[in-house]
Coordinates of C-alpha atoms in Angstrom, one line a residue:
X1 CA 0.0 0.0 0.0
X2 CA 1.2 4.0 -0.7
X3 CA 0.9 6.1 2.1
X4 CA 2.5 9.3 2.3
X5 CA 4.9 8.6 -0.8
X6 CA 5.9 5.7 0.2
X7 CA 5.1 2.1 0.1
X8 CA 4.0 0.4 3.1
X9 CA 3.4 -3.3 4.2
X10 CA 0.1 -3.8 6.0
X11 CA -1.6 -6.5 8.1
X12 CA -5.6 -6.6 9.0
X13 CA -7.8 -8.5 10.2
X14 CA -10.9 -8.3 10.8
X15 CA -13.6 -8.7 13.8
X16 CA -14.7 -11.3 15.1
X17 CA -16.9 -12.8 17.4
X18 CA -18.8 -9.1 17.2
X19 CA -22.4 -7.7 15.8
X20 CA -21.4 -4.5 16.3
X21 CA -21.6 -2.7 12.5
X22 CA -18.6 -1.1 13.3
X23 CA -16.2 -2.3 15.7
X24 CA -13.3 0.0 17.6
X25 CA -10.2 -0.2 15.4
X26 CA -6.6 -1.2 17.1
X27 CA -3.4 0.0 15.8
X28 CA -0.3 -1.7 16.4
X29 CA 3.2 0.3 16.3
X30 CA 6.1 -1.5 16.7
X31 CA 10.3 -0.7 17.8
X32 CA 12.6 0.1 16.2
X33 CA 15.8 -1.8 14.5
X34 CA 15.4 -5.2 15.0
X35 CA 11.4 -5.2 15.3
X36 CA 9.1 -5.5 12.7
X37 CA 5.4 -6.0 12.8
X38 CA 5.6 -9.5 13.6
X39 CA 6.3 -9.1 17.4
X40 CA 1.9 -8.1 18.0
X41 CA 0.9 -10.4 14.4
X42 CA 2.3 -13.5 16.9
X43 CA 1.3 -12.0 20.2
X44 CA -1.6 -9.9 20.4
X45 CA -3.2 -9.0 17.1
X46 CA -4.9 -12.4 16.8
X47 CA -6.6 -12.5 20.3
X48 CA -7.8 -8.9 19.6
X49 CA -9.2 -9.2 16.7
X50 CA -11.3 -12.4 18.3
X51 CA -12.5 -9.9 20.7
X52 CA -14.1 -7.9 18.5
X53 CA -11.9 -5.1 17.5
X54 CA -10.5 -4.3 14.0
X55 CA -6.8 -4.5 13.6
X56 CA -3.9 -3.1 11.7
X57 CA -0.8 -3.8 12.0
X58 CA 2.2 -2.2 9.7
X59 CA 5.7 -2.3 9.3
X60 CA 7.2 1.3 10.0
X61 CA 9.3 3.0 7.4
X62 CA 12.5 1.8 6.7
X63 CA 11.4 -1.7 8.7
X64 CA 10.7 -4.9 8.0
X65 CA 8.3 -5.1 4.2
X66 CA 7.9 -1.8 4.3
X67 CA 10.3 0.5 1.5
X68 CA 13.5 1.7 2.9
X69 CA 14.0 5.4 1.9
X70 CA 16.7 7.1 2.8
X71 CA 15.2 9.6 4.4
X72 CA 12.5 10.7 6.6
X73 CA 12.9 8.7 10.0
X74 CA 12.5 12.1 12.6
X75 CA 9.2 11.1 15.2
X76 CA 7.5 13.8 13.0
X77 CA 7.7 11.8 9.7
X78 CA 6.5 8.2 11.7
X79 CA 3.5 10.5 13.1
X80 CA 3.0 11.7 9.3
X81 CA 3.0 8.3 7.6
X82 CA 0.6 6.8 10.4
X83 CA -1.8 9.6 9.7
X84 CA -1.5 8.8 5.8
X85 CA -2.3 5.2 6.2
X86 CA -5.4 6.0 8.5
X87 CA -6.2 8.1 5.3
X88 CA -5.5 4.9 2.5
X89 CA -7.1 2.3 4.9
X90 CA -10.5 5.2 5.0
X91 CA -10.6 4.7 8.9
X92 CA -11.1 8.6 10.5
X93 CA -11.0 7.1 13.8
X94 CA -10.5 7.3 17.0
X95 CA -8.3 4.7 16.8
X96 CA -6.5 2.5 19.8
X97 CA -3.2 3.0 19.5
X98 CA -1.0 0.1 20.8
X99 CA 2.9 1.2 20.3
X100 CA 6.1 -0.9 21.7
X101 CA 9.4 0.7 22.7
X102 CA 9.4 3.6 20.0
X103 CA 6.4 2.7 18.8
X104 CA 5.2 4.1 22.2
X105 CA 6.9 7.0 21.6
X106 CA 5.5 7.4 18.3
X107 CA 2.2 7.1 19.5
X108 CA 2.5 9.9 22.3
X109 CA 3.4 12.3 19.2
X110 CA 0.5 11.2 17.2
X111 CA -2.1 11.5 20.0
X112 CA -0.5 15.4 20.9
X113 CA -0.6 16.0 16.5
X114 CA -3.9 14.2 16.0
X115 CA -5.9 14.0 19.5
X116 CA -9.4 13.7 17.7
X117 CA -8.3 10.3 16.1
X118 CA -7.4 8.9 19.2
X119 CA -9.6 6.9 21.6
X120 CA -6.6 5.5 23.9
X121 CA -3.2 4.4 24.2
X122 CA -1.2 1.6 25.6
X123 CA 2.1 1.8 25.7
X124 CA 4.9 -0.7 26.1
X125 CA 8.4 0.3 27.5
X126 CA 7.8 3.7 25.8
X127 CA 8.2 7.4 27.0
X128 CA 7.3 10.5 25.1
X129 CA 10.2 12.5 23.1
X130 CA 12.0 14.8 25.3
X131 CA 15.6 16.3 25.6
X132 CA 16.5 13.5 28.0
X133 CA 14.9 10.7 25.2
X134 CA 16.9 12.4 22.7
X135 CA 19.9 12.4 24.2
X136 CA 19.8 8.6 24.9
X137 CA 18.5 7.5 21.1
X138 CA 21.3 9.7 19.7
X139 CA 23.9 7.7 21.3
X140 CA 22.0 4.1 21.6
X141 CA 21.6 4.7 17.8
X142 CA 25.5 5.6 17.3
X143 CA 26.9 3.2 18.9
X144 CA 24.8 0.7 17.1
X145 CA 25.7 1.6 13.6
X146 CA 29.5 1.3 15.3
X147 CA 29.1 -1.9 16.6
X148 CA 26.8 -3.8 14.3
X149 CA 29.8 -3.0 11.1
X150 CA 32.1 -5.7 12.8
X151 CA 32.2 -9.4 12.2
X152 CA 32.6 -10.1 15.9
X153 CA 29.5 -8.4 17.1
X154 CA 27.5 -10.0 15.3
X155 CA 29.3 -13.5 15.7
X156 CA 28.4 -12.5 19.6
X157 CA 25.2 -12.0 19.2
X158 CA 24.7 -15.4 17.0
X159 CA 26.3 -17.2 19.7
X160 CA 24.3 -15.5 22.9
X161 CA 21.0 -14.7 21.5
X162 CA 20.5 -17.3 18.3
X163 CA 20.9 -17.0 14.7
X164 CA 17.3 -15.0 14.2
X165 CA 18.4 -12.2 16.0
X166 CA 21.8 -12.2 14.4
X167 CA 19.9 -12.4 11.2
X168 CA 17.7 -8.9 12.8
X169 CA 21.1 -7.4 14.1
X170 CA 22.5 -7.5 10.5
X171 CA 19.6 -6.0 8.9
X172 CA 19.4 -3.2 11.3
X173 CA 23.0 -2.6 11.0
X174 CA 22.3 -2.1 7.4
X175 CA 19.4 0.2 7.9
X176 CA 21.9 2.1 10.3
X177 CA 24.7 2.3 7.4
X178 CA 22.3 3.0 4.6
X179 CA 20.0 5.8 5.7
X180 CA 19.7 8.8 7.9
X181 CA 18.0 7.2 10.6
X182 CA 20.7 7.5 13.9
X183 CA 20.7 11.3 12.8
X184 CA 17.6 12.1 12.2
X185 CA 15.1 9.9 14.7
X186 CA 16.9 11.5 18.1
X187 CA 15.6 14.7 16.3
X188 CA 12.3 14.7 17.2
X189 CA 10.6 17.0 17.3
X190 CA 10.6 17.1 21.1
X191 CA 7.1 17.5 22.8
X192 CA 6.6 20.4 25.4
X193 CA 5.4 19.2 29.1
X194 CA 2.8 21.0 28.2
X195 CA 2.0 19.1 24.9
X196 CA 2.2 16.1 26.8
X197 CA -0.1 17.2 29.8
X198 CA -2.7 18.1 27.0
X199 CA -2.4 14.1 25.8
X200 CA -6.0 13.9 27.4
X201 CA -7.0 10.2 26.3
X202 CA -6.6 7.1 28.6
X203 CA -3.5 5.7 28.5
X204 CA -1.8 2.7 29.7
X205 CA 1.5 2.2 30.3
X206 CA 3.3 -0.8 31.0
X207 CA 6.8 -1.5 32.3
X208 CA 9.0 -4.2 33.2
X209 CA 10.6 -4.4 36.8
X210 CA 14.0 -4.9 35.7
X211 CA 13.9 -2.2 33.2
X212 CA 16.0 1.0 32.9
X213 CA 12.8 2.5 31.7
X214 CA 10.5 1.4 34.5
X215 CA 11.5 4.9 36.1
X216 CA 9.3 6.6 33.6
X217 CA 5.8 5.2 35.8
X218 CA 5.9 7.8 38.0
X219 CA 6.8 11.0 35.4
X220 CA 4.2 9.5 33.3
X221 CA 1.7 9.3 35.9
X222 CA 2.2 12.5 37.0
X223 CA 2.2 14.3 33.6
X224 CA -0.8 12.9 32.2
X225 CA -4.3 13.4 33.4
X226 CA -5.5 9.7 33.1
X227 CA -2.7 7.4 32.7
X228 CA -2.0 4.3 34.5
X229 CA 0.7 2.0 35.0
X230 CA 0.8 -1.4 35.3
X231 CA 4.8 -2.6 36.5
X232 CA 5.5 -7.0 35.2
X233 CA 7.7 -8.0 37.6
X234 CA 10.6 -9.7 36.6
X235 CA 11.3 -8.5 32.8
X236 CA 13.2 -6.2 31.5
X237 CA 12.7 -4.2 28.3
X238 CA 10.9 -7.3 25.7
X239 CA 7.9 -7.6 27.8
X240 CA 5.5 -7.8 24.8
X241 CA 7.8 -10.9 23.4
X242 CA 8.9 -13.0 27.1
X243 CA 5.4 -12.0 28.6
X244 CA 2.8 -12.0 26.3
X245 CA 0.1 -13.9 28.0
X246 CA 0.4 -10.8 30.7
X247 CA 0.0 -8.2 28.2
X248 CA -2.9 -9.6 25.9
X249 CA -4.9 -10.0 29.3
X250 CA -3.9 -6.6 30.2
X251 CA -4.9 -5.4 26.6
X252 CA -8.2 -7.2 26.3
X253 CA -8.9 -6.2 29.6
X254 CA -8.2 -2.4 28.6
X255 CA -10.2 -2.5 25.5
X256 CA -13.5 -3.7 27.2
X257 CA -12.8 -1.0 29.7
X258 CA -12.2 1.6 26.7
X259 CA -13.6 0.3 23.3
X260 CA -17.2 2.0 23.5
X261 CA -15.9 4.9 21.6
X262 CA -16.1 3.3 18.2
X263 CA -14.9 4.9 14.6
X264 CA -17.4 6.9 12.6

């Protein structure tokens, strides 16, 4: 599919289980680097769908099927292709917006650029842009195109995490050495805490215990007007992956709570 110039790989499914003549649509954003769509196709988007919500899941920009420009990678230009494929899929929302890692972070933007096409959001290991957020892409990012340009790092991560994710690793590290992404994504634009205060839907936000990002809950809770936080004990940053039965129950559970406000 072509959405905002480019050419995008999409996955729906459709409702089930539902009479409802037009049933709340769920949008799943996933990381970046390694991730692709497939981490909610095998997880969540299935059991959502069964409970009676539309799904989309897409691959963002640069990722996985989707084309690989050289180009266009700041938060601003992920917020800008969502909003086009919304357009090409004819869905005008609100939408539930379901976003992993920086696919969190992209849905805070879109909810602050678009907040009438947004019913809620649930975030996973995600924080909103910010000078701090920035700061830490800009050199996560860097020293990743360093790193994953050498033989042995990628022989290391064959040999400690499995040839899959060696087979991810290389293909990011490509993505790193072949378009402006490290430069541009820690770019932004950064949201205001005001911007972020006016993020006035529901959101859920969920953490691992073990996480360097878990020390977001609080800020978050504090900054938004009707967030929540839900902290997995035990896991660290791939909660959607290593604890998926937690966060489908959490989801579904979420959605019931939140899905009356259907699309129009």
């Amino acid at each position: 599919m072509q959405a905002n110039g480019i050419r995008m790989h999409v996955q729906r499914m459709a409702a089930r289980n539902t009479t409802a003549a037009n049933p709340p649509t769920v949008v799943f954003i996933h990381g970046i680097g390694t991730d692709s769509l497939a981490s909610f196709y095998f997880t969540l988007a299935g059991p959502v769908a069964a409970a009676g919500h539309q799904v989309v899941a897409y691959d963002l920009r640069g990722h996985g099927r989707s084309e690989r420009t050289e180009n266009g990678y700041r938060v601003a230009d992920s917020v800008a292709d969502l909003a086009a494929l919304l357009d090409e899929l004819e869905i005008a929302g609100p939408v539930h917006l379901v976003g992993n890692s920086f696919g969190g972070t992209v849905s805070f933007s879109f909810a602050a650029t678009f907040p009438e096409r947004v019913a809620s959001l649930v975030v996973i290991e995600s924080e909103p842009t910010s000078d701090e957020w920035s700061a830490k892409m800009g050199s996560l990012l860097g020293r990743a195109r360093a790193q994953l340009q050498h033989a042995e790092a990628l022989e290391w991560i064959t040999e400690n995490r499995g040839g899959h994710t060696s087979k991810l690793a290389k293909a990011a590290g490509r993505m790193l050495h072949t378009t402006a992404i490290a430069d541009e994504l820690p770019t932004g634009p950064i949201l205001t805490a005001e911007q972020v205060g006016a993020i006035g839907v529901p959101v859920l936000a969920v953490f691992g215990s073990e996480s360097d990002l878990v020390e977001q809950a609080p800020i978050l809770e504090a900054a938004l007007p009707h967030c929540r936080t839900v902290i997995v004990p035990g896991q660290e940053h791939s909660v959607l992956v290593e604890a998926p039965k937690v966060m489908r129950e959490l989801l579904l559970d979420w959605l019931t709570e939140h899905g009356a406000k259907v699309a129009v």
